[in-house]
Short mmCIF file of C-alpha atoms in Angstrom, two decimals:
data_model
loop_
_atom_site.label_atom_id
_atom_site.label_comp_id
_atom_site.label_asym_id
_atom_site.label_seq_id
_atom_site.Cartn_x
_atom_site.Cartn_y
_atom_site.Cartn_z
CA MET A 1 105.94 133.19 67.51
CA ALA A 2 108.26 132.97 64.48
CA GLU A 3 106.02 135.38 62.54
CA GLN A 4 106.11 137.82 65.47
CA GLN A 5 109.91 137.62 65.63
CA SER A 6 110.18 138.17 61.85
CA SER A 7 107.79 141.12 62.06
CA SER A 8 109.74 142.50 65.02
CA LYS A 9 112.98 142.24 63.06
CA GLY A 10 111.42 144.01 60.05
CA SER A 11 110.01 146.84 62.17
CA ALA A 12 113.32 147.27 64.03
CA LEU A 13 115.44 147.58 60.86
CA PRO A 14 114.52 151.22 60.04
CA GLY A 15 115.27 152.22 63.64
CA ILE A 16 118.66 150.50 63.48
CA ILE A 17 119.52 152.30 60.22
CA ILE A 18 118.45 155.66 61.63
CA GLY A 19 120.36 154.92 64.82
CA ALA A 20 123.52 154.11 62.82
CA ILE A 21 123.17 157.33 60.83
CA LEU A 22 122.69 159.37 64.01
CA MET A 23 125.59 157.62 65.74
CA PHE A 24 128.08 158.16 62.91
CA GLY A 25 126.70 161.63 62.20
CA GLY A 26 127.05 162.53 65.88
CA VAL A 27 130.64 161.29 65.96
CA TYR A 28 131.44 163.26 62.81
CA LEU A 29 129.72 166.38 64.19
CA ASP A 30 131.66 166.03 67.44
CA LYS A 31 134.94 165.90 65.49
CA VAL A 32 133.97 168.93 63.39
CA LEU A 33 133.06 170.94 66.48
CA HIS A 34 136.25 169.82 68.19
CA VAL A 35 138.38 170.94 65.23
CA ALA A 36 136.50 174.23 65.00
CA HIS A 37 137.00 174.80 68.71
CA GLU A 38 140.75 174.21 68.43
CA ALA A 39 141.20 176.32 65.31
CA GLY A 40 139.62 179.44 66.81
CA SER A 41 140.28 181.26 63.48
CA THR A 42 137.99 182.92 60.91
CA GLU A 43 140.09 181.84 57.92
CA HIS A 44 138.32 178.52 57.33
CA ALA A 45 135.70 177.52 54.81
CA ALA A 46 132.05 178.37 55.13
CA GLY A 47 131.27 175.01 56.74
CA GLU A 48 134.02 175.59 59.29
CA HIS A 49 132.74 179.14 59.87
CA THR A 50 129.35 177.63 60.67
CA GLY A 51 131.04 175.13 63.01
CA GLN A 52 132.84 177.98 64.81
CA TRP A 53 129.56 179.85 65.20
CA THR A 54 128.04 176.69 66.62
CA VAL A 55 130.99 176.32 68.99
CA ALA A 56 130.53 179.91 70.14
CA PHE A 57 126.84 179.23 70.79
CA LEU A 58 127.60 176.06 72.72
CA ASN A 59 130.26 177.90 74.74
CA LYS A 60 127.69 180.53 75.62
CA LEU A 61 125.27 177.80 76.76
CA ASP A 62 128.07 176.25 78.77
CA ASP A 63 128.71 179.59 80.45
CA MET A 64 125.00 179.73 81.31
CA GLY A 65 125.25 176.34 83.03
CA LEU A 66 123.67 174.37 80.18
CA PRO A 67 126.48 172.25 78.76
CA ILE A 68 125.35 170.55 75.56
CA ASN A 69 127.38 168.45 73.09
CA PRO A 70 125.24 167.93 69.97
CA GLY A 71 127.57 165.31 68.51
CA ILE A 72 127.66 163.18 71.64
CA THR A 73 123.92 163.65 72.09
CA LEU A 74 123.15 162.52 68.53
CA ALA A 75 125.59 159.61 68.86
CA THR A 76 123.97 158.58 72.15
CA ILE A 77 120.51 158.71 70.59
CA GLY A 78 121.81 156.63 67.67
CA VAL A 79 123.31 154.05 70.01
CA LEU A 80 120.01 153.86 71.89
CA LEU A 81 118.11 153.37 68.62
CA ILE A 82 120.50 150.55 67.73
CA VAL A 83 120.52 148.92 71.16
CA MET A 84 116.79 149.20 71.91
CA PRO A 85 115.68 146.66 69.23
CA ALA A 86 118.23 144.19 70.60
CA VAL A 87 117.04 144.84 74.15
CA LYS A 88 113.47 144.47 72.98
CA TYR A 89 114.25 141.28 71.04
CA PHE A 90 116.39 139.56 73.67
CA TYR A 91 114.77 140.88 76.86
CA ILE A 92 111.50 142.81 76.55
CA THR A 93 109.78 140.48 74.06
CA PRO A 94 110.73 137.24 75.92
CA LEU A 95 109.70 138.90 79.19
CA LYS A 96 106.39 139.99 77.66
CA ASN A 97 105.84 136.49 76.25
CA ALA A 98 106.64 134.98 79.65
CA ILE A 99 104.23 137.39 81.34
CA ASP A 100 101.54 136.63 78.75
CA GLU A 101 102.10 132.90 79.19
CA ARG A 102 101.94 133.31 82.95
CA ASN A 103 98.72 135.30 82.64
CA ASN A 104 97.29 132.64 80.34
CA ASN A 105 98.27 129.93 82.80
CA LEU A 106 96.72 131.89 85.66
CA GLU A 107 93.55 132.46 83.66
CA SER A 108 93.45 128.76 82.77
CA THR A 109 93.99 127.89 86.44
CA PHE A 110 91.22 130.28 87.50
CA ASN A 111 88.91 128.74 84.90
CA GLU A 112 89.75 125.26 86.16
CA VAL A 113 89.13 126.37 89.74
CA GLU A 114 85.80 127.93 88.74
CA THR A 115 84.86 124.78 86.84
CA LEU A 116 85.85 122.65 89.83
CA ARG A 117 83.85 124.92 92.13
CA ASN A 118 80.79 124.57 89.91
CA GLU A 119 81.26 120.80 89.82
CA MET A 120 81.57 120.72 93.62
CA THR A 121 78.41 122.82 93.93
CA THR A 122 76.59 120.45 91.58
CA MET A 123 77.89 117.41 93.48
CA LYS A 124 76.83 118.97 96.78
CA SER A 125 73.35 119.67 95.42
CA ASP A 126 73.07 116.11 94.07
CA TYR A 127 74.31 114.71 97.39
CA GLU A 128 71.76 116.75 99.35
CA LYS A 129 69.01 115.60 96.98
CA ARG A 130 70.10 111.99 97.38
CA ILE A 131 70.20 112.34 101.16
CA ALA A 132 66.72 113.88 101.16
CA SER A 133 65.46 111.14 98.83
CA THR A 134 67.08 108.44 100.98
CA GLU A 135 65.55 109.90 104.14
CA ALA A 136 62.13 110.05 102.47
CA GLU A 137 62.44 106.45 101.28
CA ALA A 138 63.60 105.31 104.72
CA ARG A 139 60.72 107.20 106.34
CA GLU A 140 58.24 105.61 103.93
CA LYS A 141 59.67 102.14 104.60
CA ILE A 142 59.53 102.68 108.37
CA ASN A 143 55.94 103.93 108.16
CA ALA A 144 55.02 100.97 105.95
CA GLN A 145 56.64 98.54 108.41
CA ILE A 146 54.84 100.22 111.32
CA LYS A 147 51.51 99.95 109.50
CA GLU A 148 52.28 96.33 108.62
CA ALA A 149 53.17 95.58 112.25
CA GLN A 150 49.98 97.26 113.45
CA ALA A 151 47.91 95.33 110.93
CA LEU A 152 49.63 92.08 111.98
CA ARG A 153 49.02 92.93 115.63
CA GLN A 154 45.34 93.57 114.98
CA SER A 155 45.12 90.40 112.92
CA LEU A 156 46.82 88.36 115.66
CA MET A 157 44.59 89.91 118.31
CA ALA A 158 41.49 89.19 116.25
CA GLU A 159 42.70 85.64 115.59
CA ALA A 160 43.50 85.16 119.28
CA ALA A 161 40.09 86.54 120.26
CA ALA A 162 38.40 84.25 117.75
CA LYS A 163 40.36 81.24 119.01
CA SER A 164 39.58 82.22 122.60
CA ASP A 165 35.87 82.51 121.83
CA ALA A 166 35.99 79.19 120.01
CA LEU A 167 37.80 77.53 122.93
CA VAL A 168 35.31 79.02 125.41
CA LYS A 169 32.39 77.87 123.28
CA GLN A 170 33.93 74.42 122.88
CA ALA A 171 34.55 74.22 126.63
CA GLN A 172 30.99 75.30 127.33
CA GLU A 173 29.67 72.72 124.89
CA GLU A 174 31.87 70.03 126.40
CA ILE A 175 30.77 71.04 129.91
CA ALA A 176 27.12 71.04 128.86
CA SER A 177 27.55 67.67 127.17
CA GLU A 178 29.34 66.22 130.19
CA LYS A 179 26.69 67.68 132.48
CA ALA A 180 23.91 66.20 130.39
CA LYS A 181 25.71 62.86 130.36
CA VAL A 182 26.19 62.91 134.12
CA LEU A 183 22.60 63.97 134.69
CA GLY A 184 21.40 61.21 132.40
CA GLU A 185 23.47 58.63 134.23
CA LEU A 186 22.30 60.08 137.53
CA ARG A 187 18.65 59.88 136.44
CA ASN A 188 19.08 56.27 135.35
CA HIS A 189 20.79 55.43 138.63
CA VAL A 190 18.07 57.15 140.67
CA THR A 191 15.42 55.41 138.61
CA ASP A 192 17.07 52.03 139.15
CA LEU A 193 17.37 52.66 142.88
CA SER A 194 13.74 53.78 143.11
CA LEU A 195 12.47 50.75 141.21
CA THR A 196 14.61 48.40 143.29
CA ALA A 197 13.34 49.92 146.53
CA ALA A 198 9.74 49.76 145.32
CA GLU A 199 10.14 46.13 144.31
CA LYS A 200 11.43 45.27 147.79
CA VAL A 201 8.49 47.05 149.43
CA VAL A 202 5.77 45.74 147.12
CA GLY A 203 7.38 42.37 146.45
CA ALA A 204 6.61 42.55 142.76
CA ASN A 205 8.47 43.57 139.58
CA MET A 206 8.20 47.34 139.23
CA ASP A 207 10.67 47.77 136.33
CA THR A 208 8.22 48.80 133.61
CA ALA A 209 8.33 51.52 131.02
CA ALA A 210 5.46 53.32 132.66
CA ASN A 211 7.14 53.32 136.04
CA ARG A 212 10.41 54.49 134.55
CA LYS A 213 8.61 57.35 132.74
CA LEU A 214 6.84 58.28 135.93
CA ILE A 215 10.08 58.43 137.88
CA ALA A 216 11.86 60.34 135.07
CA ASP A 217 9.07 62.95 134.94
CA PHE A 218 9.27 63.33 138.72
CA ILE A 219 13.02 63.86 138.61
CA ALA A 220 12.68 66.35 135.74
CA ASP A 221 10.05 68.25 137.71
CA LEU A 222 12.43 68.41 140.66
CA GLU A 223 15.24 69.72 138.40
CA VAL A 224 12.95 72.43 137.03
CA LYS A 225 11.94 73.52 140.51
CA ALA A 226 15.56 73.48 141.63
#
């Protein structure tokens, strides 16, 4: 910034000098033309003769509706050349710097917004990926739990069926054993009754192994026929 101001001052100096020359030259020319206009005589020096000719020319332009004052015009141009660097230094340059700074700030803000937008887009993409991954994991876990529950159900059903079969078999075995026991007791009781009745009829001891076998075979034959 300091270098720019120094460069601006250096570049404005020739314009200020030229402006001062034009301003003072214009004032001097205006005085010369004013004196020549008042004199209105041809008895002056060559420079004054030239000034009178110039006055006559300007009067003619004035009569044509084109009023021109070269001295004032040159002085005005000189003043503008002197004032413009100051205006540029104190107003235009600071305004330009402010505008440039504002543009830079806006550009920086736009860049930040674009960066933030890209970050938001990336975050959204990551979030969607995480959601999809979470849903997939949850789905896999649910499917695994369903399969595990089905396997447990089948295992429990198989175990229950096996226990049921075992209980039925055990009950059948117990029933068969109890039946055999009852039948055995019944056979012995029938045998004892038969032998006792025979002893009363015959009047002799009939409780022998042969008689018992005979009665047992008879009862067994009846059971087979039944």
